[in-house]
Every structure is written in structure tokens, then in C-alpha cells.
Short mmCIF file of C-alpha atoms and ligand atoms in Angstrom, two decimals:
data_model
loop_
_atom_site.label_atom_id
_atom_site.label_comp_id
_atom_site.label_asym_id
_atom_site.label_seq_id
_atom_site.Cartn_x
_atom_site.Cartn_y
_atom_site.Cartn_z
CA MET A 1 -0.87 23.66 4.89
CA SER A 2 1.81 22.19 2.49
CA LEU A 3 2.38 18.64 2.57
CA PRO A 4 5.89 17.26 3.54
CA ARG A 5 8.03 16.77 0.55
CA THR A 6 10.29 14.00 1.86
CA SER A 7 9.53 10.49 3.10
CA ASP A 8 11.18 7.17 3.58
CA VAL A 9 8.94 5.48 1.13
CA LEU A 10 7.21 7.06 -1.74
CA VAL A 11 4.50 4.82 -3.44
CA ILE A 12 3.65 5.82 -7.00
CA GLY A 13 0.04 4.61 -7.49
CA GLY A 14 -2.79 4.61 -5.11
CA GLY A 15 -4.81 1.60 -6.39
CA ILE A 16 -5.32 -1.28 -4.01
CA ILE A 17 -1.61 -2.56 -4.39
CA GLY A 18 -0.03 0.84 -3.82
CA LEU A 19 -2.34 1.44 -0.99
CA VAL A 20 -1.67 -1.77 0.83
CA THR A 21 2.00 -1.33 0.31
CA ALA A 22 1.73 2.28 1.84
CA TRP A 23 -0.48 1.09 4.74
CA ARG A 24 1.86 -1.88 5.76
CA ALA A 25 4.94 0.32 5.56
CA ALA A 26 3.45 3.15 7.50
CA GLN A 27 2.30 0.70 10.10
CA ARG A 28 6.01 -0.47 10.38
CA GLY A 29 6.95 3.18 11.24
CA LEU A 30 8.23 4.24 7.82
CA VAL A 31 7.35 7.82 6.87
CA THR A 32 5.16 7.09 3.83
CA ALA A 33 3.74 9.07 1.01
CA VAL A 34 1.37 8.07 -1.94
CA VAL A 35 1.11 9.90 -5.29
CA ASP A 36 -2.15 9.36 -7.06
CA PRO A 37 -4.64 12.00 -8.49
CA GLU A 38 -7.53 9.87 -7.16
CA PRO A 39 -6.33 7.27 -4.51
CA GLY A 40 -8.60 4.26 -4.24
CA GLY A 41 -9.31 4.13 -7.99
CA GLY A 42 -7.60 2.03 -10.70
CA ALA A 43 -8.40 -1.57 -11.84
CA ALA A 44 -10.25 -2.28 -8.56
CA LEU A 45 -13.12 -0.14 -9.62
CA ALA A 46 -13.86 -2.56 -12.34
CA ALA A 47 -12.88 -5.80 -10.57
CA ALA A 48 -15.44 -8.30 -9.43
CA GLY A 49 -13.38 -9.17 -6.37
CA MET A 50 -13.30 -12.94 -6.65
CA LEU A 51 -10.79 -14.61 -4.39
CA ALA A 52 -10.40 -17.54 -6.70
CA ALA A 53 -7.04 -19.26 -6.13
CA VAL A 54 -8.71 -22.65 -6.93
CA THR A 55 -11.18 -21.90 -9.74
CA GLU A 56 -8.69 -19.61 -11.66
CA LEU A 57 -5.81 -22.10 -11.66
CA HIS A 58 -4.26 -22.36 -15.12
CA HIS A 59 -1.74 -24.94 -16.44
CA GLY A 60 1.78 -23.44 -16.02
CA GLU A 61 0.90 -21.19 -13.11
CA GLN A 62 1.70 -23.49 -10.23
CA THR A 63 4.27 -21.06 -8.93
CA LEU A 64 1.69 -18.22 -8.86
CA LEU A 65 -0.74 -20.66 -7.12
CA GLY A 66 1.68 -20.84 -4.23
CA LEU A 67 1.37 -17.06 -3.77
CA ASN A 68 -2.24 -16.91 -4.46
CA LEU A 69 -2.86 -19.52 -1.69
CA ALA A 70 -0.68 -17.72 0.78
CA SER A 71 -2.72 -14.60 0.26
CA ALA A 72 -6.10 -16.52 0.40
CA ARG A 73 -4.98 -17.88 3.78
CA ARG A 74 -4.29 -14.32 4.96
CA TYR A 75 -7.69 -12.89 3.85
CA PRO A 76 -9.91 -13.69 7.01
CA ASP A 77 -7.45 -11.84 9.30
CA PHE A 78 -6.56 -9.19 6.80
CA ALA A 79 -10.23 -8.23 6.32
CA ALA A 80 -11.00 -8.46 10.03
CA GLU A 81 -7.97 -6.08 10.85
CA LEU A 82 -8.84 -3.60 8.03
CA SER A 83 -12.63 -3.52 8.86
CA GLU A 84 -11.98 -3.22 12.59
CA LEU A 85 -9.52 -0.37 12.06
CA THR A 86 -11.47 1.60 9.61
CA GLY A 87 -15.11 0.77 10.43
CA HIS A 88 -15.65 -0.11 6.85
CA ASP A 89 -17.76 -3.07 5.80
CA LEU A 90 -15.66 -4.72 3.08
CA GLY A 91 -18.37 -7.01 1.58
CA TYR A 92 -16.06 -10.02 2.52
CA ARG A 93 -18.21 -13.01 1.85
CA ARG A 94 -16.99 -16.67 2.42
CA CYS A 95 -19.48 -17.97 -0.05
CA GLY A 96 -17.46 -20.38 -2.23
CA THR A 97 -17.69 -20.80 -5.97
CA LEU A 98 -19.24 -23.19 -8.43
CA ALA A 99 -17.67 -23.57 -11.85
CA VAL A 100 -20.17 -25.25 -14.31
CA ALA A 101 -20.25 -26.76 -17.62
CA LEU A 102 -22.95 -26.22 -20.32
CA ASP A 103 -21.95 -28.83 -22.81
CA ALA A 104 -19.87 -31.93 -23.41
CA ASP A 105 -16.79 -29.84 -24.38
CA ASP A 106 -17.06 -27.64 -21.37
CA ARG A 107 -17.53 -30.68 -19.14
CA ALA A 108 -14.33 -32.25 -20.68
CA HIS A 109 -12.50 -28.95 -19.90
CA LEU A 110 -13.73 -28.84 -16.46
CA ARG A 111 -12.79 -32.44 -15.89
CA GLU A 112 -9.22 -31.44 -16.79
CA VAL A 113 -9.34 -28.49 -14.49
CA HIS A 114 -10.45 -30.81 -11.77
CA ASP A 115 -7.51 -33.15 -12.44
CA LEU A 116 -5.19 -30.16 -12.22
CA GLN A 117 -6.72 -28.96 -8.98
CA ARG A 118 -6.50 -32.44 -7.44
CA ALA A 119 -2.76 -32.79 -8.64
CA SER A 120 -2.09 -29.55 -6.96
CA GLY A 121 -3.55 -30.60 -3.70
CA LEU A 122 -6.61 -28.28 -4.00
CA ALA A 123 -9.94 -28.94 -2.53
CA SER A 124 -12.84 -29.10 -5.11
CA GLN A 125 -15.66 -31.56 -5.59
CA TRP A 126 -17.38 -32.79 -8.80
CA LEU A 127 -21.13 -32.36 -8.93
CA THR A 128 -23.70 -33.73 -11.39
CA GLY A 129 -25.89 -31.03 -13.23
CA ARG A 130 -28.82 -31.96 -10.88
CA GLU A 131 -26.50 -31.29 -7.76
CA CYS A 132 -25.48 -28.00 -9.22
CA ARG A 133 -29.05 -26.97 -9.60
CA ARG A 134 -29.94 -28.15 -6.09
CA LEU A 135 -27.16 -25.86 -4.88
CA GLU A 136 -28.24 -22.87 -7.28
CA PRO A 137 -31.72 -23.33 -8.39
CA MET A 138 -31.41 -20.38 -10.91
CA LEU A 139 -28.90 -22.29 -12.98
CA ALA A 140 -30.09 -23.38 -16.52
CA PRO A 141 -31.62 -26.77 -16.96
CA GLY A 142 -28.76 -27.55 -19.45
CA VAL A 143 -25.96 -27.41 -16.88
CA ARG A 144 -24.17 -30.76 -17.35
CA GLY A 145 -21.98 -30.68 -14.21
CA GLY A 146 -19.75 -28.61 -12.08
CA LEU A 147 -16.92 -28.07 -9.71
CA ARG A 148 -17.72 -26.86 -6.18
CA ALA A 149 -14.87 -25.02 -4.55
CA ASP A 150 -15.90 -23.83 -1.06
CA GLY A 151 -12.69 -22.12 -0.51
CA ASP A 152 -12.93 -19.48 -3.22
CA HIS A 153 -14.55 -16.33 -1.74
CA GLN A 154 -15.18 -12.72 -2.75
CA ILE A 155 -14.84 -9.28 -1.43
CA ASP A 156 -16.12 -5.91 -2.73
CA PRO A 157 -13.06 -4.25 -4.37
CA ARG A 158 -14.51 -0.74 -4.29
CA ARG A 159 -15.08 -1.02 -0.60
CA LEU A 160 -11.58 -2.60 -0.06
CA ALA A 161 -10.04 0.32 -1.80
CA ALA A 162 -11.88 2.89 0.20
CA ALA A 163 -10.92 1.03 3.36
CA LEU A 164 -7.40 1.08 2.43
CA VAL A 165 -7.37 4.87 1.92
CA THR A 166 -8.72 5.33 5.31
CA ALA A 167 -6.22 2.88 6.82
CA CYS A 168 -3.40 4.78 5.17
CA GLU A 169 -4.53 7.97 6.47
CA ARG A 170 -5.00 6.58 9.99
CA ALA A 171 -1.46 5.10 9.83
CA GLY A 172 -0.11 8.62 8.96
CA ALA A 173 0.53 8.20 5.15
CA VAL A 174 0.43 11.36 3.21
CA PHE A 175 -1.41 11.55 -0.17
CA HIS A 176 -0.19 13.86 -2.87
CA ARG A 177 -3.25 13.98 -5.16
CA SER A 178 -1.53 14.53 -8.32
CA TRP A 179 0.16 12.63 -11.29
CA ALA A 180 3.81 11.58 -10.96
CA ASP A 181 5.35 12.88 -14.26
CA ARG A 182 8.91 11.55 -13.78
CA LEU A 183 11.11 9.35 -11.57
CA THR A 184 14.10 11.19 -10.25
CA VAL A 185 17.50 9.34 -10.17
CA VAL A 186 20.36 10.78 -8.48
CA ARG A 187 23.82 9.19 -8.59
CA ASP A 188 22.40 5.87 -9.91
CA ARG A 189 19.65 5.56 -7.27
CA ALA A 190 15.91 6.32 -7.38
CA ALA A 191 15.49 9.53 -5.23
CA GLY A 192 11.76 10.44 -5.65
CA CYS A 193 9.61 11.91 -8.37
CA VAL A 194 8.52 15.19 -10.04
CA LEU A 195 4.81 15.80 -9.92
CA ARG A 196 2.74 17.36 -12.72
CA ASP A 197 2.86 20.78 -11.06
CA GLY A 198 6.69 20.67 -10.99
CA ALA A 199 6.91 19.85 -7.24
CA VAL A 200 9.70 17.62 -6.39
CA LEU A 201 9.28 14.74 -3.82
CA GLU A 202 12.22 12.94 -2.25
CA ALA A 203 12.26 9.58 -0.73
CA GLY A 204 14.63 7.02 0.58
CA GLN A 205 12.80 4.21 -1.44
CA VAL A 206 10.30 4.47 -4.26
CA VAL A 207 7.81 1.83 -4.95
CA LEU A 208 6.30 2.01 -8.47
CA ALA A 209 2.76 0.50 -8.09
CA GLY A 210 0.88 2.08 -11.00
CA GLY A 211 -0.93 -0.83 -12.37
CA SER A 212 -0.94 -1.12 -16.05
CA LEU A 213 0.61 2.43 -16.34
CA SER A 214 3.69 1.21 -14.38
CA GLY A 215 5.60 0.79 -17.54
CA ARG A 216 5.24 4.27 -18.74
CA LEU A 217 6.78 6.43 -16.01
CA ALA A 218 9.33 8.77 -17.55
CA GLY A 219 12.76 8.65 -15.99
CA VAL A 220 12.79 4.93 -15.18
CA PRO A 221 15.84 3.41 -16.95
CA ARG A 222 14.89 1.15 -19.72
CA GLU A 223 16.37 -1.93 -18.17
CA VAL A 224 14.35 -1.67 -15.11
CA LEU A 225 11.07 -0.54 -16.79
CA PRO A 226 8.43 -3.16 -15.80
CA PRO A 227 7.07 -5.16 -18.76
CA VAL A 228 3.45 -4.74 -17.96
CA ARG A 229 0.62 -4.11 -20.42
CA PRO A 230 -3.03 -3.19 -20.13
CA VAL A 231 -5.57 -6.08 -20.52
CA LYS A 232 -8.95 -4.61 -20.84
CA GLY A 233 -11.85 -6.13 -18.86
CA GLN A 234 -15.47 -5.07 -19.39
CA VAL A 235 -17.94 -5.93 -16.49
CA LEU A 236 -21.58 -5.32 -15.89
CA ARG A 237 -23.35 -4.68 -12.62
CA LEU A 238 -27.01 -5.77 -12.26
CA THR A 239 -29.17 -5.36 -9.21
CA VAL A 240 -31.14 -8.19 -7.65
CA PRO A 241 -34.39 -6.72 -6.28
CA PRO A 242 -35.33 -8.03 -2.83
CA ARG A 243 -38.13 -10.10 -4.25
CA TYR A 244 -35.75 -12.24 -6.30
CA ALA A 245 -33.12 -12.68 -3.41
CA PRO A 246 -31.29 -14.87 -3.01
CA PHE A 247 -30.72 -14.99 -6.76
CA LEU A 248 -27.40 -16.86 -6.42
CA SER A 249 -25.73 -17.82 -3.01
CA ARG A 250 -22.24 -18.09 -4.32
CA THR A 251 -20.07 -17.14 -7.29
CA VAL A 252 -20.93 -19.01 -10.44
CA ARG A 253 -18.62 -19.25 -13.36
CA ALA A 254 -17.98 -21.14 -16.57
CA VAL A 255 -16.14 -21.03 -19.73
CA VAL A 256 -18.58 -20.48 -22.59
CA ARG A 257 -17.18 -21.00 -26.11
CA GLY A 258 -13.75 -20.29 -24.85
CA SER A 259 -14.62 -17.07 -22.86
CA HIS A 260 -14.70 -16.79 -19.00
CA VAL A 261 -17.98 -15.60 -17.54
CA TYR A 262 -18.64 -15.25 -14.00
CA LEU A 263 -21.47 -14.02 -11.78
CA VAL A 264 -20.55 -12.59 -8.32
CA PRO A 265 -23.42 -12.05 -6.02
CA ARG A 266 -23.09 -9.48 -3.25
CA LEU A 267 -25.09 -9.33 0.04
CA SER A 268 -25.99 -5.84 -1.06
CA GLY A 269 -27.96 -7.08 -3.96
CA GLU A 270 -25.34 -6.17 -6.53
CA LEU A 271 -24.60 -9.02 -9.10
CA VAL A 272 -21.33 -8.43 -10.90
CA VAL A 273 -20.97 -10.14 -14.36
CA GLY A 274 -17.53 -10.31 -15.91
CA ALA A 275 -15.28 -10.08 -17.73
CA THR A 276 -13.88 -9.83 -21.13
CA SER A 277 -10.17 -10.06 -21.71
CA GLU A 278 -8.97 -7.84 -24.50
CA GLU A 279 -5.55 -6.87 -25.64
CA LEU A 280 -6.50 -3.43 -27.09
CA GLY A 281 -3.93 -1.10 -25.58
CA TRP A 282 -5.28 1.78 -23.55
CA ASP A 283 -8.83 1.57 -24.72
CA THR A 284 -11.47 1.56 -22.03
CA THR A 285 -14.51 1.88 -24.18
CA VAL A 286 -17.54 -0.21 -23.11
CA THR A 287 -18.65 -1.71 -26.40
CA ALA A 288 -21.86 -3.28 -27.50
CA GLY A 289 -20.11 -6.44 -28.37
CA GLY A 290 -18.57 -6.64 -25.03
CA VAL A 291 -21.87 -6.19 -23.24
CA TYR A 292 -23.69 -8.51 -25.71
CA GLY A 293 -21.15 -11.34 -25.16
CA LEU A 294 -21.27 -11.17 -21.36
CA LEU A 295 -25.03 -11.07 -21.24
CA ARG A 296 -25.39 -13.80 -23.84
CA ASP A 297 -23.01 -16.11 -21.88
CA ALA A 298 -24.44 -15.22 -18.44
CA HIS A 299 -27.85 -15.90 -19.76
CA GLU A 300 -26.92 -19.33 -20.86
CA LEU A 301 -25.80 -20.00 -17.33
CA VAL A 302 -28.61 -18.26 -15.40
CA PRO A 303 -31.54 -17.41 -17.78
CA GLY A 304 -33.27 -15.38 -15.15
CA ILE A 305 -30.67 -12.57 -15.32
CA THR A 306 -32.59 -10.86 -18.14
CA GLU A 307 -35.18 -9.93 -15.49
CA LEU A 308 -32.65 -7.81 -13.50
CA PRO A 309 -32.00 -4.06 -13.86
CA LEU A 310 -28.68 -3.24 -15.42
CA ALA A 311 -27.03 -0.74 -13.20
CA GLU A 312 -23.57 -0.10 -14.56
CA THR A 313 -21.24 -1.06 -17.48
CA ARG A 314 -17.57 -0.42 -17.11
CA ALA A 315 -14.13 -1.25 -18.40
CA GLY A 316 -10.91 -1.50 -16.44
CA LEU A 317 -7.36 -2.28 -17.37
CA ARG A 318 -5.55 -5.23 -15.66
CA PRO A 319 -1.80 -4.92 -15.47
CA GLY A 320 -0.74 -8.05 -17.49
CA SER A 321 2.85 -9.42 -17.13
CA PRO A 322 4.73 -11.78 -19.47
CA ASP A 323 4.10 -14.74 -17.20
CA ASN A 324 0.81 -13.49 -15.70
CA ALA A 325 2.33 -13.24 -12.26
CA PRO A 326 3.28 -10.01 -10.24
CA LEU A 327 6.64 -8.23 -10.04
CA LEU A 328 7.42 -7.56 -6.34
CA GLY A 329 10.49 -6.21 -4.76
CA PRO A 330 13.75 -4.37 -5.61
CA THR A 331 14.78 -3.82 -9.20
CA GLY A 332 18.14 -3.30 -10.74
CA LEU A 333 18.18 0.43 -9.90
CA ASP A 334 18.88 1.00 -6.21
CA GLY A 335 15.99 2.54 -4.28
CA LEU A 336 13.37 1.45 -6.90
CA LEU A 337 11.06 -1.39 -6.01
CA LEU A 338 8.10 -2.68 -7.90
CA ALA A 339 4.57 -3.88 -6.86
CA THR A 340 2.79 -4.32 -10.18
CA GLY A 341 1.72 -6.88 -12.74
CA HIS A 342 -0.95 -8.66 -10.77
CA HIS A 343 -3.11 -9.23 -13.79
CA ARG A 344 -6.16 -11.34 -12.96
CA ASN A 345 -5.22 -11.58 -9.19
CA GLY A 346 -4.79 -8.11 -7.87
CA VAL A 347 -7.58 -8.30 -5.20
CA LEU A 348 -6.67 -11.74 -4.19
CA LEU A 349 -2.99 -10.80 -3.84
CA THR A 350 -3.54 -7.68 -1.81
CA PRO A 351 -2.85 -9.05 1.58
CA VAL A 352 0.37 -10.93 0.67
CA THR A 353 1.59 -8.03 -1.38
CA GLY A 354 1.28 -5.56 1.55
CA ASP A 355 3.24 -8.08 3.70
CA VAL A 356 5.99 -8.85 1.22
CA MET A 357 6.53 -5.14 0.45
CA ALA A 358 6.53 -3.96 4.02
CA HIS A 359 9.17 -6.70 4.67
CA VAL A 360 11.37 -5.82 1.95
CA LEU A 361 11.06 -2.09 2.59
CA THR A 362 12.14 -2.53 6.10
CA SER A 363 14.73 -5.35 5.73
CA GLY A 364 16.06 -5.12 2.29
CA ASP A 365 15.18 -8.79 1.73
CA LEU A 366 12.46 -10.23 -0.34
CA PRO A 367 10.74 -13.02 1.75
CA GLU A 368 11.07 -16.58 0.50
CA GLU A 369 7.51 -16.79 -0.76
CA ALA A 370 7.97 -13.81 -3.04
CA ARG A 371 11.49 -14.74 -4.45
CA PRO A 372 10.11 -16.21 -7.68
CA PHE A 373 8.33 -12.94 -8.28
CA THR A 374 11.41 -10.71 -8.30
CA PRO A 375 11.36 -8.17 -11.14
CA ARG A 376 14.83 -9.37 -11.93
CA ARG A 377 13.47 -12.43 -13.63
CA PHE A 378 12.80 -10.16 -16.56
CA ALA A 379 16.02 -8.22 -16.56
CA ALA A 380 17.86 -10.40 -19.19
CA ASP A 381 14.89 -10.20 -21.70
CA LEU A 382 14.75 -6.32 -21.25
CA SER A 383 18.46 -5.75 -21.71
CA GLU A 384 18.36 -7.78 -24.98
CA GLN A 385 15.68 -5.38 -26.47
CA PRO A 386 16.87 -2.87 -29.06
CA ALA A 387 17.08 0.57 -27.62
N1 LIG B 401 -9.99 -12.30 -11.88
C1 LIG B 401 -11.01 -12.08 -12.81
C2 LIG B 401 -10.66 -11.31 -13.97
O1 LIG B 401 -9.52 -10.77 -14.07
O2 LIG B 401 -11.44 -11.18 -14.81
#
């Protein structure tokens, strides 16, 4: 049976951001299609799934913090709805996070982070090294102090992606398991896309949600092409044998010699160790140096990890944007919307992105909370670039 070739909404990209957009749009009664050779893939397959609005706060990202917190607040209901609807266990774990310091420099840095969190009205608690080890006995004796953030949780992004595929199917969204080769523009309006096999899909509105690939779709006029770039992250998956459980009871993270390292323990026994952050274009090689650096830093935090089986190494590409914040909503080309550029926060921002995109697709208006993330904020920069 051939698939329908027309829809109200065509979502290009079936990672978690494209899927949540398609699911919420289909729930609102829009005839929705998704183009992706492997829906449920993308950056989420490498992601650790930290929902870390508090512990990933950076200077200069207060506007993004508002959106991160809005999404964190939605997570309990979002996860319950998705899980109930699909029967999938999402690995959603309200376990909190502990950010620790290993030396005097780290501790000074963490004190600054704590000041920034307090100034931003966020709840976190300063602990001594001993208090940290009381919470997490596997921590190294050298841990000098830490910040406890009980509101930063986790979800398993692979389970999230699989559940979103099911949710889309149940809501009636159609999947075209192929690459989108080119956006079609008819009379100055996005009108659909051409697939790799030459099939033409037509739609009233097109959402480009292709993660780090979003800036490479042919046919998109240069002045609305999203300024996203790939930011490579290498991650490891270890396994905690039942005899060592519970190895860690919450996410543990630190900045070691300037690099972020985190350990995310799942109830399934998986322990995710991440992640490098590398600007190397489209390279997704897992390197000896990447694995060594992660294991070295993780070992300084939690020496016992060297006992654990190493189950998987992987690299993914975050969709970085010039201000580390997503691009959500209409572009300067009628009919073309963006949902991309989520960088380090794609998993956290999934619920709010679905709601924002469904709202704008049905009403034409970007809701108040998403207005700072309009793609139009980059329009001036793009039109000034040489052709
Ligand atoms: N949010 C964690 C990371 O991007 O590595």
C-alpha cells in the first residue's frame, strides 16, 4: 500500500525533537508525516538523558534557563502520558544530581556555579566532601565538596525515542523511511520535499527538525538556513553487575581539568559515562583519546568504575547553535518552521518543544515562552554573510 503524499505538516527529521513535534501535531488533529530513514535515531542514541536545568546552568544562558525549567516542570506529566499511551517504560528516574569538586580549583569553580544558581533562584545545596561520600559511598576519598541538586533527574533517551515513534504511529502520523533530498518552494512558500527516490511530498507546513543536519538541506534559501553545527560527544556505557548495585544512586558529575564528565546510573544497571565536546565537523569516530579521557576523569571521581564491564562506546552529534539555544518556530520563508539547535539540552527540552511547535502549527503564533528562541534572531547575521 502506498503512503499518502500530502499532509498538513511534514516533519523532516525523526529524532526526538521531530518525533515530539509530529506526535503533538497529530494529537491536535493535523494530518502529519515524518521523513527519516530511521525514525527514533539521531543524537538521542548517544545522549545520557540528564534533565539537568540546574547543574548545566552556564553564565550568559539565563534566557535558556527559563525554557529549560519550563520543560523540566512538564516532565512528570509528559513521561506519565507517553508511558501510559505506549506501554513503554521510559527509564524516567527522579534521582537528583550531585556535582562534585576534586581539588581547590574545582571547588572554587563549583562555588561560583552555586552563586549563579542561587542568583537564578535555583535550589541546590552545598555539601562537604564527607557529606558527598555519605550520599554516594563510591566517590573518591579526595572529593572536596559538592552541590546537591535534587531537581535534576534523568530519562533513558533511547527508550524515549522508541516510545515517541509508537506515540506518533498511534496518533496517526505517517512515516516515510527515506532521506529528504530537497525542500520544495513554490511561489515563495515551503511546499514539501523531494525524497531520495524522487517521490514528491506536499504539505501545508514543513518543520525542519534534522538535528545537526538541519543546515544542510538542499533547497532551503540561504537566508533561512539554520546556523547549526555538529558538536561531537563521545560516551561510554558500562554495566553494573547486580553484586555491585546500587553503585551510584544519582547522577554524579564534575569538571575535571576543564572537561565535563558525568556518570548517569540507570535502574537497568547501565551506567552512562559522558561526554566529550568536540568541534570536528561530521566525524563520529570513537577515539582512543576520547575513551581514555572519559575513563581517566570518571575514575578520579569514582575509582570503582574500572571493575565494571565496558558495554558500548559511541559518538553522536549535538546540534549546536550560535547561542547554545534552540531555534523554534516560523522562519522568514512562509510555511517553513524550525525545531533544531537544541545542543546540550535536546532531551530536557523535548516536552516544551512539542507543546511550542504544536501551538505554533495550529495557531500561527509562537507562545510567549518560546519567543526568545525564534529563528529570526539570526536572520540579520545570515543576510550579511557573503553569498
Ligand atoms: N547534556 C549533556 C551533554 O550534552 O553532554
